[in-house]
Amino acid sequence: MPSTPVTLARTHLPNAVRRARHAASGAENLLQRALVSAGARQSEARIAADAQDYWQRPADATWRGNSHWRDAPVFGDSDLWNRLGTEHLAMFDAGARMCGFDRPWQRVLEWGCGGGANAVHFAPRATEFVGVDISPETLVECEKQVGAVCDTPVRSIAIDVADPESAVPRIGGPCDVFLSFYVFELVPTPEYGERLLRIAHDVLAPGGLALIQVKYSDGRWRTRSRRRAYRRGLAEMTTYPIDEFWRIAQRCGFAPQAVQLVPRNELDERYAYFFLRREPVAG
Ligand SMILES: C[S@@+](CC[C@H](N)C(=O)[O-])C[C@H]1O[C@@H](n2cnc3c(N)ncnc32)[C@H](O)[C@@H]1O
């Protein structure tokens, strides 16, 4: 996702202001990490409550940008919104070929579907599209965008941050494809991300394929999970060393197939995309 006001600033503000904001946000990030190192970590429940408060209340243009709504100024006069989903679909197709995943998509689920940038590309290929998100307004926006491009039925599931498992019985049946883009970096903690991976494994049909994007830590202190002050560093909250996420996925029952790295893109940096297969039933 856009690393909050910085991306908007990129579009509208003079260079000096942009640099000053960037420096201030870097300093704030270091301060928060120093506090965590000194033992001032916030509880997962506290961070989850802050996340709920942020995402559930539609606010200004920055909120719409962070939720990837098509009309947000950050996507304004470029084709970036459209390219997000186009590129993810091409990546999924390439990974699916590599994994020998060639079944029809009865049900595709996107966790944290936002304003539908991926949904408008994946839904036309599915019999049913399931969008899960915290924000009911965002789910309505996603449905609207999908409805403008295809007739695929959309099942929208609003969850509370604290209880992602509540989505499972509402999904309607096993999924062939599980997607999540620009979301795992926003979840309260790495342990919470592991809960989402368990959900992904549980809702996928045997032989189903997940494509999950995370932000990776690269060993530098400032790239670790943030563990406090959600609103001031949404897009830095949760990171994983690449090999650790691979192992967590295995612990959750997945057979990881591949990882694709994107060290930097137009929105942010340090992205890793994991192709995770739920093992087919033997025999
Ligand atoms: C940056 S947007 C990404 C939207 C979409 N996936 C995309 O790639 O365009 C993040 C979305 O994740 C949602 N979100 C944040 N935390 C979440 C969580 N714990 N579970 C589900 N959705 C979450 C937000 O409400 C928002 O709509």
PDB file of C-alpha atoms and ligand atoms in Angstrom:
ATOM      1  CA  MET A   1       0.000   0.000   0.000  1.00  0.00           C
ATOM      2  CA  PRO A   2       1.136   3.580  -0.279  1.00  0.00           C
ATOM      3  CA  SER A   3       3.427   4.270   2.672  1.00  0.00           C
ATOM      4  CA  THR A   4       0.811   6.699   3.952  1.00  0.00           C
ATOM      5  CA  PRO A   5       1.216  10.435   3.294  1.00  0.00           C
ATOM      6  CA  VAL A   6       4.546   9.959   1.622  1.00  0.00           C
ATOM      7  CA  THR A   7       3.010   8.670  -1.591  1.00  0.00           C
ATOM      8  CA  LEU A   8       0.457  11.438  -1.745  1.00  0.00           C
ATOM      9  CA  ALA A   9       3.257  13.892  -1.121  1.00  0.00           C
ATOM     10  CA  ARG A  10       5.117  12.421  -4.065  1.00  0.00           C
ATOM     11  CA  THR A  11       2.282  13.504  -6.299  1.00  0.00           C
ATOM     12  CA  HIS A  12       1.447  16.957  -5.017  1.00  0.00           C
ATOM     13  CA  LEU A  13       4.198  18.549  -2.944  1.00  0.00           C
ATOM     14  CA  PRO A  14       7.408  20.364  -3.796  1.00  0.00           C
ATOM     15  CA  ASN A  15      10.644  18.396  -3.337  1.00  0.00           C
ATOM     16  CA  ALA A  16      11.792  20.211  -0.186  1.00  0.00           C
ATOM     17  CA  VAL A  17       8.526  19.511   1.645  1.00  0.00           C
ATOM     18  CA  ARG A  18       8.584  15.926   0.459  1.00  0.00           C
ATOM     19  CA  ARG A  19      12.144  15.449   1.748  1.00  0.00           C
ATOM     20  CA  ALA A  20      11.296  17.047   5.107  1.00  0.00           C
ATOM     21  CA  ARG A  21       8.268  14.778   5.551  1.00  0.00           C
ATOM     22  CA  HIS A  22      10.282  11.746   4.560  1.00  0.00           C
ATOM     23  CA  ALA A  23      12.980  12.616   7.130  1.00  0.00           C
ATOM     24  CA  ALA A  24      10.357  13.207   9.846  1.00  0.00           C
ATOM     25  CA  SER A  25       8.677   9.902   9.137  1.00  0.00           C
ATOM     26  CA  GLY A  26      12.065   8.109   9.177  1.00  0.00           C
ATOM     27  CA  ALA A  27      12.889   9.686  12.549  1.00  0.00           C
ATOM     28  CA  GLU A  28       9.492   8.738  13.961  1.00  0.00           C
ATOM     29  CA  ASN A  29       9.981   5.181  12.771  1.00  0.00           C
ATOM     30  CA  LEU A  30      13.362   4.958  14.523  1.00  0.00           C
ATOM     31  CA  LEU A  31      11.863   6.392  17.720  1.00  0.00           C
ATOM     32  CA  GLN A  32       9.075   3.775  17.771  1.00  0.00           C
ATOM     33  CA  ARG A  33      11.584   0.975  17.206  1.00  0.00           C
ATOM     34  CA  ALA A  34      13.828   2.299  19.961  1.00  0.00           C
ATOM     35  CA  LEU A  35      10.820   2.277  22.314  1.00  0.00           C
ATOM     36  CA  VAL A  36      10.084  -1.341  21.401  1.00  0.00           C
ATOM     37  CA  SER A  37      13.717  -2.306  21.973  1.00  0.00           C
ATOM     38  CA  ALA A  38      13.433  -0.663  25.390  1.00  0.00           C
ATOM     39  CA  GLY A  39      10.490  -2.955  26.181  1.00  0.00           C
ATOM     40  CA  ALA A  40       7.568  -0.678  25.236  1.00  0.00           C
ATOM     41  CA  ARG A  41       5.938  -3.160  22.888  1.00  0.00           C
ATOM     42  CA  GLN A  42       2.140  -2.839  22.652  1.00  0.00           C
ATOM     43  CA  SER A  43      -0.087  -5.868  23.073  1.00  0.00           C
ATOM     44  CA  GLU A  44      -1.614  -7.459  19.998  1.00  0.00           C
ATOM     45  CA  ALA A  45      -5.083  -6.609  21.366  1.00  0.00           C
ATOM     46  CA  ARG A  46      -4.179  -2.925  21.596  1.00  0.00           C
ATOM     47  CA  ILE A  47      -2.737  -2.832  18.067  1.00  0.00           C
ATOM     48  CA  ALA A  48      -5.758  -4.740  16.725  1.00  0.00           C
ATOM     49  CA  ALA A  49      -8.099  -2.188  18.325  1.00  0.00           C
ATOM     50  CA  ASP A  50      -6.146   0.652  16.698  1.00  0.00           C
ATOM     51  CA  ALA A  51      -6.268  -1.131  13.336  1.00  0.00           C
ATOM     52  CA  GLN A  52     -10.019  -1.651  13.652  1.00  0.00           C
ATOM     53  CA  ASP A  53     -10.494   1.995  14.489  1.00  0.00           C
ATOM     54  CA  TYR A  54      -8.444   3.117  11.495  1.00  0.00           C
ATOM     55  CA  TRP A  55      -9.827   0.881   8.740  1.00  0.00           C
ATOM     56  CA  GLN A  56     -13.451   0.785   9.788  1.00  0.00           C
ATOM     57  CA  ARG A  57     -13.931   4.525   9.614  1.00  0.00           C
ATOM     58  CA  PRO A  58     -13.726   5.902   6.089  1.00  0.00           C
ATOM     59  CA  ALA A  59     -12.011   9.246   6.294  1.00  0.00           C
ATOM     60  CA  ASP A  60     -10.129  11.379   3.842  1.00  0.00           C
ATOM     61  CA  ALA A  61      -8.322  10.943   0.555  1.00  0.00           C
ATOM     62  CA  THR A  62      -5.372   9.334   2.342  1.00  0.00           C
ATOM     63  CA  TRP A  63      -7.688   6.657   3.789  1.00  0.00           C
ATOM     64  CA  ARG A  64      -9.129   6.012   0.318  1.00  0.00           C
ATOM     65  CA  GLY A  65      -5.609   5.805  -1.085  1.00  0.00           C
ATOM     66  CA  ASN A  66      -4.551   3.402   1.649  1.00  0.00           C
ATOM     67  CA  SER A  67      -7.655   1.304   0.909  1.00  0.00           C
ATOM     68  CA  HIS A  68      -6.813   1.335  -2.815  1.00  0.00           C
ATOM     69  CA  TRP A  69     -10.039   2.953  -3.969  1.00  0.00           C
ATOM     70  CA  ARG A  70      -9.930   3.730  -7.642  1.00  0.00           C
ATOM     71  CA  ASP A  71     -10.897   7.399  -7.202  1.00  0.00           C
ATOM     72  CA  ALA A  72      -8.228   8.171  -4.566  1.00  0.00           C
ATOM     73  CA  PRO A  73      -5.948  11.039  -5.606  1.00  0.00           C
ATOM     74  CA  VAL A  74      -2.886   8.819  -5.319  1.00  0.00           C
ATOM     75  CA  PHE A  75      -4.140   6.853  -8.344  1.00  0.00           C
ATOM     76  CA  GLY A  76      -5.494  10.025  -9.976  1.00  0.00           C
ATOM     77  CA  ASP A  77      -4.209  10.503 -13.474  1.00  0.00           C
ATOM     78  CA  SER A  78      -2.101   7.355 -13.829  1.00  0.00           C
ATOM     79  CA  ASP A  79      -2.994   3.784 -14.739  1.00  0.00           C
ATOM     80  CA  LEU A  80      -1.440   2.484 -11.488  1.00  0.00           C
ATOM     81  CA  TRP A  81      -4.737   1.216 -10.017  1.00  0.00           C
ATOM     82  CA  ASN A  82      -5.369  -0.842 -13.096  1.00  0.00           C
ATOM     83  CA  ARG A  83      -1.798  -2.138 -13.246  1.00  0.00           C
ATOM     84  CA  LEU A  84      -1.909  -3.434  -9.643  1.00  0.00           C
ATOM     85  CA  GLY A  85      -4.394  -6.149 -10.529  1.00  0.00           C
ATOM     86  CA  THR A  86      -3.133  -6.747 -14.069  1.00  0.00           C
ATOM     87  CA  GLU A  87       0.349  -7.459 -12.765  1.00  0.00           C
ATOM     88  CA  HIS A  88      -0.904  -9.651  -9.918  1.00  0.00           C
ATOM     89  CA  LEU A  89      -3.031 -11.700 -12.300  1.00  0.00           C
ATOM     90  CA  ALA A  90      -0.064 -12.191 -14.664  1.00  0.00           C
ATOM     91  CA  MET A  91       2.096 -13.200 -11.690  1.00  0.00           C
ATOM     92  CA  PHE A  92      -0.556 -15.644 -10.491  1.00  0.00           C
ATOM     93  CA  ASP A  93      -0.888 -17.196 -13.952  1.00  0.00           C
ATOM     94  CA  ALA A  94       2.881 -17.641 -14.267  1.00  0.00           C
ATOM     95  CA  GLY A  95       3.078 -19.231 -10.803  1.00  0.00           C
ATOM     96  CA  ALA A  96       0.076 -21.454 -11.516  1.00  0.00           C
ATOM     97  CA  ARG A  97       1.752 -22.773 -14.686  1.00  0.00           C
ATOM     98  CA  MET A  98       4.935 -23.452 -12.757  1.00  0.00           C
ATOM     99  CA  CYS A  99       2.980 -25.326 -10.053  1.00  0.00           C
ATOM    100  CA  GLY A 100       0.838 -27.263 -12.546  1.00  0.00           C
ATOM    101  CA  PHE A 101      -2.268 -25.611 -11.093  1.00  0.00           C
ATOM    102  CA  ASP A 102      -4.705 -25.673 -13.985  1.00  0.00           C
ATOM    103  CA  ARG A 103      -8.141 -26.339 -12.544  1.00  0.00           C
ATOM    104  CA  PRO A 104     -11.104 -24.000 -13.111  1.00  0.00           C
ATOM    105  CA  TRP A 105     -11.629 -21.418 -10.375  1.00  0.00           C
ATOM    106  CA  GLN A 106     -14.956 -22.097  -8.692  1.00  0.00           C
ATOM    107  CA  ARG A 107     -14.303 -19.803  -5.792  1.00  0.00           C
ATOM    108  CA  VAL A 108     -11.580 -17.154  -5.439  1.00  0.00           C
ATOM    109  CA  LEU A 109     -11.085 -15.392  -2.106  1.00  0.00           C
ATOM    110  CA  GLU A 110      -9.147 -12.178  -1.565  1.00  0.00           C
ATOM    111  CA  TRP A 111      -8.279 -11.327   2.035  1.00  0.00           C
ATOM    112  CA  GLY A 112      -8.307  -7.546   2.439  1.00  0.00           C
ATOM    113  CA  CYS A 113      -9.812  -6.866  -0.996  1.00  0.00           C
ATOM    114  CA  GLY A 114      -9.877  -3.088  -0.526  1.00  0.00           C
ATOM    115  CA  GLY A 115     -11.395  -1.092  -3.386  1.00  0.00           C
ATOM    116  CA  GLY A 116     -11.255  -3.975  -5.843  1.00  0.00           C
ATOM    117  CA  ALA A 117      -8.010  -3.345  -7.789  1.00  0.00           C
ATOM    118  CA  ASN A 118      -7.331  -7.098  -7.903  1.00  0.00           C
ATOM    119  CA  ALA A 119     -10.941  -8.225  -7.780  1.00  0.00           C
ATOM    120  CA  VAL A 120     -11.766  -6.639 -11.150  1.00  0.00           C
ATOM    121  CA  HIS A 121      -9.113  -8.831 -12.778  1.00  0.00           C
ATOM    122  CA  PHE A 122      -9.575 -12.089 -10.877  1.00  0.00           C
ATOM    123  CA  ALA A 123     -13.376 -12.150 -10.517  1.00  0.00           C
ATOM    124  CA  PRO A 124     -14.124 -12.447 -14.259  1.00  0.00           C
ATOM    125  CA  ARG A 125     -12.233 -15.762 -14.257  1.00  0.00           C
ATOM    126  CA  ALA A 126     -14.114 -17.204 -11.244  1.00  0.00           C
ATOM    127  CA  THR A 127     -17.554 -18.681 -10.632  1.00  0.00           C
ATOM    128  CA  GLU A 128     -17.721 -16.800  -7.326  1.00  0.00           C
ATOM    129  CA  PHE A 129     -15.525 -14.083  -5.825  1.00  0.00           C
ATOM    130  CA  VAL A 130     -15.266 -13.735  -2.042  1.00  0.00           C
ATOM    131  CA  GLY A 131     -13.955 -10.459  -0.628  1.00  0.00           C
ATOM    132  CA  VAL A 132     -13.002 -10.265   3.041  1.00  0.00           C
ATOM    133  CA  ASP A 133     -12.226  -6.916   4.631  1.00  0.00           C
ATOM    134  CA  ILE A 134     -12.591  -4.915   7.827  1.00  0.00           C
ATOM    135  CA  SER A 135     -14.397  -2.035   6.193  1.00  0.00           C
ATOM    136  CA  PRO A 136     -18.023  -2.482   5.061  1.00  0.00           C
ATOM    137  CA  GLU A 137     -17.697   0.655   2.879  1.00  0.00           C
ATOM    138  CA  THR A 138     -14.682  -0.797   1.144  1.00  0.00           C
ATOM    139  CA  LEU A 139     -16.568  -4.042   0.502  1.00  0.00           C
ATOM    140  CA  VAL A 140     -19.365  -2.047  -1.148  1.00  0.00           C
ATOM    141  CA  GLU A 141     -16.786  -0.227  -3.295  1.00  0.00           C
ATOM    142  CA  CYS A 142     -15.183  -3.534  -4.295  1.00  0.00           C
ATOM    143  CA  GLU A 143     -18.570  -4.996  -5.281  1.00  0.00           C
ATOM    144  CA  LYS A 144     -19.297  -1.887  -7.320  1.00  0.00           C
ATOM    145  CA  GLN A 145     -16.011  -2.168  -9.224  1.00  0.00           C
ATOM    146  CA  VAL A 146     -16.487  -5.884  -9.902  1.00  0.00           C
ATOM    147  CA  GLY A 147     -20.092  -5.296 -11.018  1.00  0.00           C
ATOM    148  CA  ALA A 148     -18.799  -2.811 -13.591  1.00  0.00           C
ATOM    149  CA  VAL A 149     -16.650  -5.457 -15.310  1.00  0.00           C
ATOM    150  CA  CYS A 150     -18.437  -8.812 -14.946  1.00  0.00           C
ATOM    151  CA  ASP A 151     -21.469 -10.720 -13.656  1.00  0.00           C
ATOM    152  CA  THR A 152     -19.530 -12.940 -11.260  1.00  0.00           C
ATOM    153  CA  PRO A 153     -21.376 -13.033  -7.925  1.00  0.00           C
ATOM    154  CA  VAL A 154     -19.483 -11.394  -5.087  1.00  0.00           C
ATOM    155  CA  ARG A 155     -19.771 -12.557  -1.496  1.00  0.00           C
ATOM    156  CA  SER A 156     -18.606  -9.795   0.858  1.00  0.00           C
ATOM    157  CA  ILE A 157     -17.521 -10.667   4.354  1.00  0.00           C
ATOM    158  CA  ALA A 158     -16.824  -7.945   6.913  1.00  0.00           C
ATOM    159  CA  ILE A 159     -14.722  -9.036   9.867  1.00  0.00           C
ATOM    160  CA  ASP A 160     -13.436  -7.516  13.066  1.00  0.00           C
ATOM    161  CA  VAL A 161      -9.659  -7.355  13.174  1.00  0.00           C
ATOM    162  CA  ALA A 162      -9.651  -9.257  16.454  1.00  0.00           C
ATOM    163  CA  ASP A 163     -11.587 -12.201  15.057  1.00  0.00           C
ATOM    164  CA  PRO A 164     -10.488 -13.120  11.516  1.00  0.00           C
ATOM    165  CA  GLU A 165     -11.579 -16.740  12.068  1.00  0.00           C
ATOM    166  CA  SER A 166     -15.207 -15.548  12.077  1.00  0.00           C
ATOM    167  CA  ALA A 167     -14.962 -15.309   8.266  1.00  0.00           C
ATOM    168  CA  VAL A 168     -14.473 -19.053   7.795  1.00  0.00           C
ATOM    169  CA  PRO A 169     -18.056 -20.344   8.214  1.00  0.00           C
ATOM    170  CA  ARG A 170     -19.363 -17.509   6.015  1.00  0.00           C
ATOM    171  CA  ILE A 171     -17.225 -18.305   2.995  1.00  0.00           C
ATOM    172  CA  GLY A 172     -19.680 -20.809   1.560  1.00  0.00           C
ATOM    173  CA  GLY A 173     -17.344 -23.672   0.664  1.00  0.00           C
ATOM    174  CA  PRO A 174     -13.780 -24.516  -0.280  1.00  0.00           C
ATOM    175  CA  CYS A 175     -11.777 -22.031  -2.345  1.00  0.00           C
ATOM    176  CA  ASP A 176      -9.525 -22.845  -5.291  1.00  0.00           C
ATOM    177  CA  VAL A 177      -7.533 -19.638  -5.030  1.00  0.00           C
ATOM    178  CA  PHE A 178      -6.619 -17.529  -1.973  1.00  0.00           C
ATOM    179  CA  LEU A 179      -5.109 -14.092  -2.535  1.00  0.00           C
ATOM    180  CA  SER A 180      -3.792 -11.358  -0.301  1.00  0.00           C
ATOM    181  CA  PHE A 181      -1.963  -8.261  -1.524  1.00  0.00           C
ATOM    182  CA  TYR A 182      -0.805  -5.238   0.499  1.00  0.00           C
ATOM    183  CA  VAL A 183      -2.448  -6.608   3.668  1.00  0.00           C
ATOM    184  CA  PHE A 184       0.026  -8.736   5.647  1.00  0.00           C
ATOM    185  CA  GLU A 185       2.184  -5.640   6.271  1.00  0.00           C
ATOM    186  CA  LEU A 186      -0.887  -4.027   7.920  1.00  0.00           C
ATOM    187  CA  VAL A 187      -1.791  -6.814  10.320  1.00  0.00           C
ATOM    188  CA  PRO A 188      -1.079  -6.218  14.008  1.00  0.00           C
ATOM    189  CA  THR A 189       1.777  -8.693  14.484  1.00  0.00           C
ATOM    190  CA  PRO A 190       3.628 -11.523  12.718  1.00  0.00           C
ATOM    191  CA  GLU A 191       1.753 -13.985  14.972  1.00  0.00           C
ATOM    192  CA  TYR A 192      -1.546 -12.588  13.688  1.00  0.00           C
ATOM    193  CA  GLY A 193      -0.289 -13.150  10.130  1.00  0.00           C
ATOM    194  CA  GLU A 194       0.254 -16.794  11.055  1.00  0.00           C
ATOM    195  CA  ARG A 195      -3.425 -16.994  12.051  1.00  0.00           C
ATOM    196  CA  LEU A 196      -4.329 -15.712   8.584  1.00  0.00           C
ATOM    197  CA  LEU A 197      -2.134 -18.363   7.006  1.00  0.00           C
ATOM    198  CA  ARG A 198      -3.935 -21.066   8.994  1.00  0.00           C
ATOM    199  CA  ILE A 199      -7.253 -19.656   7.793  1.00  0.00           C
ATOM    200  CA  ALA A 200      -5.950 -19.658   4.203  1.00  0.00           C
ATOM    201  CA  HIS A 201      -4.951 -23.283   4.535  1.00  0.00           C
ATOM    202  CA  ASP A 202      -8.286 -24.261   6.080  1.00  0.00           C
ATOM    203  CA  VAL A 203     -10.436 -22.560   3.449  1.00  0.00           C
ATOM    204  CA  LEU A 204      -8.468 -23.767   0.424  1.00  0.00           C
ATOM    205  CA  ALA A 205      -9.613 -26.965  -1.232  1.00  0.00           C
ATOM    206  CA  PRO A 206      -6.965 -29.702  -1.418  1.00  0.00           C
ATOM    207  CA  GLY A 207      -4.684 -28.801  -4.332  1.00  0.00           C
ATOM    208  CA  GLY A 208      -5.709 -25.115  -4.084  1.00  0.00           C
ATOM    209  CA  LEU A 209      -3.174 -22.331  -4.562  1.00  0.00           C
ATOM    210  CA  ALA A 210      -2.524 -19.211  -2.479  1.00  0.00           C
ATOM    211  CA  LEU A 211      -0.597 -16.139  -3.574  1.00  0.00           C
ATOM    212  CA  ILE A 212       0.291 -14.005  -0.565  1.00  0.00           C
ATOM    213  CA  GLN A 213       2.349 -10.831  -0.563  1.00  0.00           C
ATOM    214  CA  VAL A 214       4.266  -9.845   2.551  1.00  0.00           C
ATOM    215  CA  LYS A 215       6.752  -7.110   3.302  1.00  0.00           C
ATOM    216  CA  TYR A 216      10.112  -8.660   4.162  1.00  0.00           C
ATOM    217  CA  SER A 217      12.658  -7.576   6.711  1.00  0.00           C
ATOM    218  CA  ASP A 218      16.196  -7.554   5.366  1.00  0.00           C
ATOM    219  CA  GLY A 219      18.147  -7.796   8.611  1.00  0.00           C
ATOM    220  CA  ARG A 220      18.260  -4.062   9.278  1.00  0.00           C
ATOM    221  CA  TRP A 221      16.769  -2.946  12.572  1.00  0.00           C
ATOM    222  CA  ARG A 222      14.389  -0.485  10.945  1.00  0.00           C
ATOM    223  CA  THR A 223      12.843  -3.180   8.770  1.00  0.00           C
ATOM    224  CA  ARG A 224      11.638  -5.385  11.637  1.00  0.00           C
ATOM    225  CA  SER A 225       7.979  -5.596  12.687  1.00  0.00           C
ATOM    226  CA  ARG A 226       6.978  -2.377  14.397  1.00  0.00           C
ATOM    227  CA  ARG A 227       4.792  -3.665  17.239  1.00  0.00           C
ATOM    228  CA  ARG A 228       3.429  -0.288  18.330  1.00  0.00           C
ATOM    229  CA  ALA A 229       1.858   3.010  17.176  1.00  0.00           C
ATOM    230  CA  TYR A 230      -0.344   1.545  14.411  1.00  0.00           C
ATOM    231  CA  ARG A 231      -1.678   4.719  12.858  1.00  0.00           C
ATOM    232  CA  ARG A 232       1.718   6.299  12.413  1.00  0.00           C
ATOM    233  CA  GLY A 233       3.232   3.339  10.614  1.00  0.00           C
ATOM    234  CA  LEU A 234       0.483   1.206   9.094  1.00  0.00           C
ATOM    235  CA  ALA A 235       2.573  -0.154   6.272  1.00  0.00           C
ATOM    236  CA  GLU A 236       5.482  -1.097   8.542  1.00  0.00           C
ATOM    237  CA  MET A 237       3.562  -3.020  11.190  1.00  0.00           C
ATOM    238  CA  THR A 238       4.430  -6.563  10.222  1.00  0.00           C
ATOM    239  CA  THR A 239       7.407  -7.883   8.308  1.00  0.00           C
ATOM    240  CA  TYR A 240       9.025 -11.311   8.029  1.00  0.00           C
ATOM    241  CA  PRO A 241      12.461 -12.563   7.095  1.00  0.00           C
ATOM    242  CA  ILE A 242      11.813 -14.395   3.817  1.00  0.00           C
ATOM    243  CA  ASP A 243      12.943 -17.801   5.025  1.00  0.00           C
ATOM    244  CA  GLU A 244      10.885 -17.424   8.214  1.00  0.00           C
ATOM    245  CA  PHE A 245       7.640 -16.821   6.323  1.00  0.00           C
ATOM    246  CA  TRP A 246       8.396 -19.893   4.225  1.00  0.00           C
ATOM    247  CA  ARG A 247       8.778 -21.960   7.422  1.00  0.00           C
ATOM    248  CA  ILE A 248       5.632 -20.486   8.996  1.00  0.00           C
ATOM    249  CA  ALA A 249       3.695 -21.458   5.868  1.00  0.00           C
ATOM    250  CA  GLN A 250       5.000 -25.016   6.195  1.00  0.00           C
ATOM    251  CA  ARG A 251       4.009 -25.052   9.868  1.00  0.00           C
ATOM    252  CA  CYS A 252       0.484 -24.088   8.795  1.00  0.00           C
ATOM    253  CA  GLY A 253       0.339 -27.115   6.476  1.00  0.00           C
ATOM    254  CA  PHE A 254       1.282 -25.486   3.166  1.00  0.00           C
ATOM    255  CA  ALA A 255       3.733 -26.768   0.612  1.00  0.00           C
ATOM    256  CA  PRO A 256       5.496 -23.537  -0.447  1.00  0.00           C
ATOM    257  CA  GLN A 257       6.224 -23.626  -4.174  1.00  0.00           C
ATOM    258  CA  ALA A 258       8.107 -20.418  -4.924  1.00  0.00           C
ATOM    259  CA  VAL A 259       8.757 -16.861  -3.807  1.00  0.00           C
ATOM    260  CA  GLN A 260       9.073 -13.823  -6.067  1.00  0.00           C
ATOM    261  CA  LEU A 261      10.799 -10.703  -4.748  1.00  0.00           C
ATOM    262  CA  VAL A 262       9.998  -7.118  -5.651  1.00  0.00           C
ATOM    263  CA  PRO A 263      12.612  -5.009  -3.805  1.00  0.00           C
ATOM    264  CA  ARG A 264      10.868  -1.780  -4.818  1.00  0.00           C
ATOM    265  CA  ASN A 265       7.779  -0.746  -6.753  1.00  0.00           C
ATOM    266  CA  GLU A 266       5.817   2.460  -7.260  1.00  0.00           C
ATOM    267  CA  LEU A 267       4.058   2.143  -3.901  1.00  0.00           C
ATOM    268  CA  ASP A 268       6.703   0.921  -1.507  1.00  0.00           C
ATOM    269  CA  GLU A 269       9.575  -1.513  -1.016  1.00  0.00           C
ATOM    270  CA  ARG A 270      10.609  -5.006   0.143  1.00  0.00           C
ATOM    271  CA  TYR A 271       7.802  -7.168  -1.136  1.00  0.00           C
ATOM    272  CA  ALA A 272       7.872 -10.957  -1.314  1.00  0.00           C
ATOM    273  CA  TYR A 273       5.126 -12.943  -3.030  1.00  0.00           C
ATOM    274  CA  PHE A 274       4.715 -16.524  -1.853  1.00  0.00           C
ATOM    275  CA  PHE A 275       3.050 -19.252  -3.912  1.00  0.00           C
ATOM    276  CA  LEU A 276       1.675 -21.725  -1.382  1.00  0.00           C
ATOM    277  CA  ARG A 277      -0.066 -24.951  -2.287  1.00  0.00           C
ATOM    278  CA  ARG A 278      -2.422 -26.925  -0.124  1.00  0.00           C
ATOM    279  CA  GLU A 279      -1.369 -30.507  -0.759  1.00  0.00           C
ATOM    280  CA  PRO A 280      -3.803 -32.470  -2.949  1.00  0.00           C
ATOM    281  CA  VAL A 281      -5.471 -35.502  -1.392  1.00  0.00           C
ATOM    282  CA  ALA A 282      -3.145 -38.477  -1.851  1.00  0.00           C
ATOM    283  CA  GLY A 283      -4.099 -41.262  -4.271  1.00  0.00           C
TER     284      GLY A 283
HETATM  285  C1  LIG B   1      -3.726  -1.433   0.984  1.00  0.00           C
HETATM  286  S1  LIG B   1      -5.381  -2.005   0.881  1.00  0.00           S
HETATM  287  C2  LIG B   1      -5.150  -3.351  -0.259  1.00  0.00           C
HETATM  288  C3  LIG B   1      -6.365  -3.650  -1.074  1.00  0.00           C
HETATM  289  C4  LIG B   1      -6.175  -4.724  -2.136  1.00  0.00           C
HETATM  290  N1  LIG B   1      -5.765  -5.965  -1.557  1.00  0.00           N
HETATM  291  C5  LIG B   1      -5.197  -4.274  -3.184  1.00  0.00           C
HETATM  292  O1  LIG B   1      -4.143  -4.907  -3.358  1.00  0.00           O
HETATM  293  O2  LIG B   1      -5.498  -3.299  -3.860  1.00  0.00           O
HETATM  294  C6  LIG B   1      -5.538  -2.826   2.449  1.00  0.00           C
HETATM  295  C7  LIG B   1      -6.912  -3.365   2.731  1.00  0.00           C
HETATM  296  O3  LIG B   1      -6.778  -4.340   3.758  1.00  0.00           O
HETATM  297  C8  LIG B   1      -7.818  -4.186   4.699  1.00  0.00           C
HETATM  298  N2  LIG B   1      -7.306  -4.766   5.947  1.00  0.00           N
HETATM  299  C9  LIG B   1      -6.442  -4.244   6.834  1.00  0.00           C
HETATM  300  N3  LIG B   1      -6.214  -5.122   7.836  1.00  0.00           N
HETATM  301  C10 LIG B   1      -6.947  -6.231   7.567  1.00  0.00           C
HETATM  302  C11 LIG B   1      -7.150  -7.479   8.223  1.00  0.00           C
HETATM  303  N4  LIG B   1      -6.550  -7.761   9.393  1.00  0.00           N
HETATM  304  N5  LIG B   1      -7.993  -8.373   7.659  1.00  0.00           N
HETATM  305  C12 LIG B   1      -8.643  -8.077   6.502  1.00  0.00           C
HETATM  306  N6  LIG B   1      -8.478  -6.920   5.835  1.00  0.00           N
HETATM  307  C13 LIG B   1      -7.649  -6.007   6.358  1.00  0.00           C
HETATM  308  C14 LIG B   1      -8.091  -2.703   4.718  1.00  0.00           C
HETATM  309  O4  LIG B   1      -9.393  -2.412   5.192  1.00  0.00           O
HETATM  310  C15 LIG B   1      -7.893  -2.334   3.243  1.00  0.00           C
HETATM  311  O5  LIG B   1      -9.095  -2.436   2.540  1.00  0.00           O
END
